[in-house]
Amino acid sequence: MSEGYEDTAYDAPASSPCLLDSLQPEFLQRAAPPASLALTNSLSRVFGIRLDHEQSESPDNHFLGNLAQLFQQRKLEPETTLEAHDAPWSQVYLIQHGVMRLYREAPSGRIAVHHFFSEGDLVWPVFGRTRTRRNTLCLTTVTNCSLWTASFPAFRAAVTARGDGAWARFALSLTEELAELTSMREFRKQTMPAKERYQLLLDEYPELVQRVPDNQLAAWLGVVPATFSRLKNAKNR
């Protein structure tokens, strides 16, 4: 994920990192940008707000600053469970680096993967039922992840306080996106052979193919692992 350092005070030139150990006075030393800057820039992209560094007291900057204060940074290993079924989903996750999966698990243990999230994505309980004990969705890290997390009620309250309709406008965009992706994937499962769906996976999500285990990609594609393996081997010949 791009850290979004453009248009900031950190754009000034600095000497090549390989020369800095010599401690020569003519070599420029620049402090690393604070992690809070990456968070604020990420939130600005999520909400479609361009940061104005010359107007620090602008309403947009004030909103993003207040929102950023709700988040804490976490670093997690692969296969760390963040949200589980039969428990209210209470957190918001902003991914700085890594991949996470959203899925359901049947009592038999069979997994249905609904979506993968990666750098720059904001993950939150889109559906009302997800925020109750009737929740059936699970969220787990796939790779090592660096995340920003916040309380969902506090996050929603901060967005709502921005003005009439602010939460509805924000929530609608992600809800529509997930609904469209889900419906298209179901349509493909019903109308396209596995070979064609696998090719679309390679075309549309090449980075995920490199980062996500095959068994999870198989669950997302709607095939058993043995079929996914045959498709992969046939493509690599």
Short mmCIF file of C-alpha atoms in Angstrom, two decimals:
data_model
loop_
_atom_site.label_atom_id
_atom_site.label_comp_id
_atom_site.label_asym_id
_atom_site.label_seq_id
_atom_site.Cartn_x
_atom_site.Cartn_y
_atom_site.Cartn_z
CA MET A 1 0.00 0.00 0.00
CA SER A 2 1.29 3.42 -0.82
CA GLU A 3 1.94 5.32 2.36
CA GLY A 4 0.60 8.51 0.81
CA TYR A 5 3.50 10.83 1.63
CA GLU A 6 2.92 13.10 -1.35
CA ASP A 7 2.28 16.77 -0.69
CA THR A 8 3.86 16.58 2.75
CA ALA A 9 6.88 18.12 4.42
CA TYR A 10 8.71 14.84 3.85
CA ASP A 11 8.97 15.45 0.10
CA ALA A 12 12.26 17.34 0.48
CA PRO A 13 15.29 15.54 -1.02
CA ALA A 14 17.59 13.45 1.13
CA SER A 15 20.93 11.78 0.48
CA SER A 16 21.18 8.20 -0.66
CA PRO A 17 20.62 5.85 2.34
CA CYS A 18 23.82 3.95 1.59
CA LEU A 19 25.87 7.12 2.30
CA LEU A 20 24.25 8.19 5.54
CA ASP A 21 26.44 6.05 7.79
CA SER A 22 29.45 8.21 6.90
CA LEU A 23 27.96 11.08 8.97
CA GLN A 24 29.33 13.73 6.62
CA PRO A 25 27.81 17.15 7.43
CA GLU A 26 26.83 17.80 3.81
CA PHE A 27 24.61 14.71 3.73
CA LEU A 28 21.01 15.50 4.51
CA GLN A 29 19.36 13.62 7.35
CA ARG A 30 15.59 13.21 7.25
CA ALA A 31 13.48 11.78 10.04
CA ALA A 32 11.16 8.93 9.08
CA PRO A 33 7.55 10.08 8.76
CA PRO A 34 5.46 9.19 11.80
CA ALA A 35 3.10 6.24 11.61
CA SER A 36 0.20 8.60 12.32
CA LEU A 37 0.82 10.27 8.95
CA ALA A 38 0.35 6.96 7.13
CA LEU A 39 -2.88 6.41 9.05
CA THR A 40 -4.26 9.87 8.28
CA ASN A 41 -3.36 9.57 4.60
CA SER A 42 -5.01 6.15 4.43
CA LEU A 43 -8.19 7.51 6.00
CA SER A 44 -8.17 10.41 3.56
CA ARG A 45 -8.17 7.96 0.66
CA VAL A 46 -10.94 5.85 2.21
CA PHE A 47 -13.19 8.90 2.55
CA GLY A 48 -12.10 10.58 -0.68
CA ILE A 49 -10.75 13.63 1.16
CA ARG A 50 -7.64 15.45 -0.02
CA LEU A 51 -5.56 16.59 2.93
CA ASP A 52 -4.81 20.31 2.96
CA HIS A 53 -1.55 20.73 4.88
CA GLU A 54 -1.79 24.51 4.63
CA GLN A 55 -5.22 24.57 6.28
CA SER A 56 -4.71 22.33 9.29
CA GLU A 57 -7.88 23.62 10.95
CA SER A 58 -10.16 22.90 7.99
CA PRO A 59 -13.28 20.79 8.73
CA ASP A 60 -11.96 17.89 6.65
CA ASN A 61 -8.58 17.88 8.39
CA HIS A 62 -10.27 18.15 11.77
CA PHE A 63 -12.53 15.21 10.94
CA LEU A 64 -9.64 13.00 9.81
CA GLY A 65 -7.59 13.98 12.85
CA ASN A 66 -10.37 13.04 15.25
CA LEU A 67 -10.96 9.79 13.40
CA ALA A 68 -7.27 8.87 13.49
CA GLN A 69 -7.23 9.20 17.28
CA LEU A 70 -9.64 6.25 17.52
CA PHE A 71 -7.19 3.80 15.93
CA GLN A 72 -4.43 1.70 17.45
CA GLN A 73 -1.75 -0.10 15.46
CA ARG A 74 -1.43 -3.90 15.66
CA LYS A 75 0.95 -6.37 14.06
CA LEU A 76 -0.42 -9.88 13.68
CA GLU A 77 0.77 -13.26 12.47
CA PRO A 78 -1.03 -15.33 9.79
CA GLU A 79 -4.20 -17.17 10.82
CA THR A 80 -5.02 -14.82 13.68
CA THR A 81 -8.77 -14.76 14.27
CA LEU A 82 -10.12 -11.23 14.53
CA GLU A 83 -13.86 -11.83 14.37
CA ALA A 84 -15.75 -15.11 14.91
CA HIS A 85 -19.30 -16.29 14.38
CA ASP A 86 -21.86 -16.19 17.21
CA ALA A 87 -20.24 -13.06 18.59
CA PRO A 88 -20.92 -9.40 17.72
CA TRP A 89 -18.35 -7.88 15.36
CA SER A 90 -17.21 -4.76 17.19
CA GLN A 91 -14.03 -3.53 15.46
CA VAL A 92 -12.98 -1.61 12.35
CA TYR A 93 -9.76 -2.62 10.56
CA LEU A 94 -7.65 -0.50 8.24
CA ILE A 95 -5.00 -2.61 6.52
CA GLN A 96 -1.58 -1.02 6.24
CA HIS A 97 0.06 -4.21 5.00
CA GLY A 98 -1.17 -7.77 4.54
CA VAL A 99 -4.17 -9.83 3.44
CA MET A 100 -7.28 -10.83 5.42
CA ARG A 101 -10.18 -13.12 4.51
CA LEU A 102 -13.88 -12.86 5.23
CA TYR A 103 -15.62 -16.23 5.40
CA ARG A 104 -18.28 -18.46 6.90
CA GLU A 105 -17.68 -21.87 8.44
CA ALA A 106 -20.31 -24.61 8.50
CA PRO A 107 -20.69 -26.95 11.50
CA SER A 108 -19.09 -29.63 9.29
CA GLY A 109 -15.98 -27.47 9.03
CA ARG A 110 -16.50 -26.56 5.38
CA ILE A 111 -15.37 -23.02 4.60
CA ALA A 112 -16.99 -20.54 2.21
CA VAL A 113 -14.65 -17.61 1.55
CA HIS A 114 -16.56 -14.48 0.57
CA HIS A 115 -13.84 -11.87 0.13
CA PHE A 116 -10.16 -11.05 0.56
CA PHE A 117 -9.03 -7.64 1.80
CA SER A 118 -5.57 -6.17 1.30
CA GLU A 119 -3.56 -2.94 1.61
CA GLY A 120 -5.65 0.20 1.93
CA ASP A 121 -8.95 -1.60 2.60
CA LEU A 122 -11.17 -0.57 5.50
CA VAL A 123 -12.98 -3.62 6.91
CA TRP A 124 -16.03 -3.17 9.15
CA PRO A 125 -19.33 -4.98 9.95
CA VAL A 126 -21.34 -3.95 6.91
CA PHE A 127 -24.46 -5.95 7.72
CA GLY A 128 -26.64 -5.24 10.75
CA ARG A 129 -26.82 -8.89 11.76
CA THR A 130 -23.03 -9.00 11.88
CA ARG A 131 -23.10 -6.63 14.83
CA THR A 132 -25.18 -9.02 16.94
CA ARG A 133 -24.75 -12.50 18.40
CA ARG A 134 -26.39 -13.83 15.24
CA ASN A 135 -23.22 -12.97 13.37
CA THR A 136 -22.14 -15.75 10.98
CA LEU A 137 -19.10 -14.05 9.45
CA CYS A 138 -15.49 -14.66 10.45
CA LEU A 139 -12.44 -12.48 9.77
CA THR A 140 -8.91 -13.87 9.90
CA THR A 141 -5.46 -12.77 8.77
CA VAL A 142 -4.00 -14.65 5.81
CA THR A 143 -0.48 -13.20 5.90
CA ASN A 144 1.51 -11.23 8.43
CA CYS A 145 -0.53 -8.06 8.87
CA SER A 146 0.05 -4.54 10.06
CA LEU A 147 -3.35 -3.11 10.94
CA TRP A 148 -5.00 -0.08 12.44
CA THR A 149 -8.00 -1.03 14.60
CA ALA A 150 -10.77 1.02 16.21
CA SER A 151 -14.04 0.45 18.03
CA PHE A 152 -16.84 0.25 15.47
CA PRO A 153 -19.40 2.14 17.62
CA ALA A 154 -16.89 4.96 18.16
CA PHE A 155 -15.96 4.99 14.47
CA ARG A 156 -19.60 5.15 13.37
CA ALA A 157 -20.35 7.90 15.89
CA ALA A 158 -17.44 9.99 14.57
CA VAL A 159 -18.58 9.63 10.95
CA THR A 160 -22.22 10.29 11.85
CA ALA A 161 -21.24 13.46 13.70
CA ARG A 162 -19.89 14.88 10.46
CA GLY A 163 -23.42 15.78 9.39
CA ASP A 164 -26.76 14.59 8.06
CA GLY A 165 -26.40 11.54 5.86
CA ALA A 166 -22.63 11.23 6.36
CA TRP A 167 -22.77 7.65 7.64
CA ALA A 168 -25.29 6.55 5.00
CA ARG A 169 -23.13 7.94 2.17
CA PHE A 170 -20.02 6.27 3.53
CA ALA A 171 -21.64 2.92 4.30
CA LEU A 172 -23.51 2.65 1.03
CA SER A 173 -20.40 2.68 -1.15
CA LEU A 174 -18.77 -0.34 0.51
CA THR A 175 -22.05 -2.21 0.87
CA GLU A 176 -22.74 -1.83 -2.84
CA GLU A 177 -19.21 -2.88 -3.74
CA LEU A 178 -19.35 -6.07 -1.68
CA ALA A 179 -22.83 -6.90 -2.93
CA GLU A 180 -21.76 -6.49 -6.55
CA LEU A 181 -18.64 -8.63 -6.12
CA THR A 182 -20.58 -11.34 -4.30
CA SER A 183 -23.41 -11.48 -6.83
CA MET A 184 -20.97 -11.59 -9.75
CA ARG A 185 -19.00 -14.43 -8.15
CA GLU A 186 -22.20 -16.40 -7.56
CA PHE A 187 -23.29 -15.78 -11.14
CA ARG A 188 -19.98 -17.12 -12.41
CA LYS A 189 -20.26 -20.22 -10.22
CA GLN A 190 -23.65 -20.97 -11.76
CA THR A 191 -22.82 -20.20 -15.39
CA MET A 192 -19.09 -20.76 -16.00
CA PRO A 193 -16.94 -23.90 -15.82
CA ALA A 194 -14.20 -24.03 -13.20
CA LYS A 195 -11.47 -23.61 -15.84
CA GLU A 196 -12.85 -20.26 -16.95
CA ARG A 197 -13.35 -19.08 -13.38
CA TYR A 198 -9.76 -19.98 -12.57
CA GLN A 199 -8.51 -17.96 -15.54
CA LEU A 200 -10.51 -14.96 -14.36
CA LEU A 201 -8.95 -15.36 -10.93
CA LEU A 202 -5.50 -15.15 -12.50
CA ASP A 203 -6.48 -12.15 -14.62
CA GLU A 204 -8.30 -10.14 -11.97
CA TYR A 205 -6.37 -10.97 -8.78
CA PRO A 206 -2.75 -11.82 -9.75
CA GLU A 207 -1.35 -10.53 -6.45
CA LEU A 208 -3.71 -12.64 -4.35
CA VAL A 209 -2.70 -15.74 -6.29
CA GLN A 210 0.88 -15.11 -5.17
CA ARG A 211 0.03 -14.41 -1.53
CA VAL A 212 -2.96 -16.59 -0.56
CA PRO A 213 -2.72 -20.38 0.06
CA ASP A 214 -4.27 -22.57 -2.63
CA ASN A 215 -6.87 -24.13 -0.32
CA GLN A 216 -8.26 -20.67 0.50
CA LEU A 217 -8.33 -19.66 -3.16
CA ALA A 218 -10.16 -22.92 -3.91
CA ALA A 219 -12.82 -22.07 -1.31
CA TRP A 220 -13.18 -18.61 -2.84
CA LEU A 221 -13.45 -20.06 -6.34
CA GLY A 222 -16.01 -22.63 -5.22
CA VAL A 223 -14.05 -25.79 -6.02
CA VAL A 224 -12.45 -28.51 -3.92
CA PRO A 225 -8.66 -28.27 -3.39
CA ALA A 226 -7.99 -31.25 -5.70
CA THR A 227 -9.78 -29.51 -8.57
CA PHE A 228 -7.93 -26.28 -7.90
CA SER A 229 -4.63 -28.17 -7.96
CA ARG A 230 -5.50 -29.74 -11.35
CA LEU A 231 -6.42 -26.36 -12.77
CA LYS A 232 -3.18 -24.84 -11.51
CA ASN A 233 -1.02 -27.66 -12.82
CA ALA A 234 -2.73 -27.58 -16.23
CA LYS A 235 -2.10 -23.84 -16.48
CA ASN A 236 1.58 -24.20 -15.57
CA ARG A 237 2.32 -26.81 -18.25
#
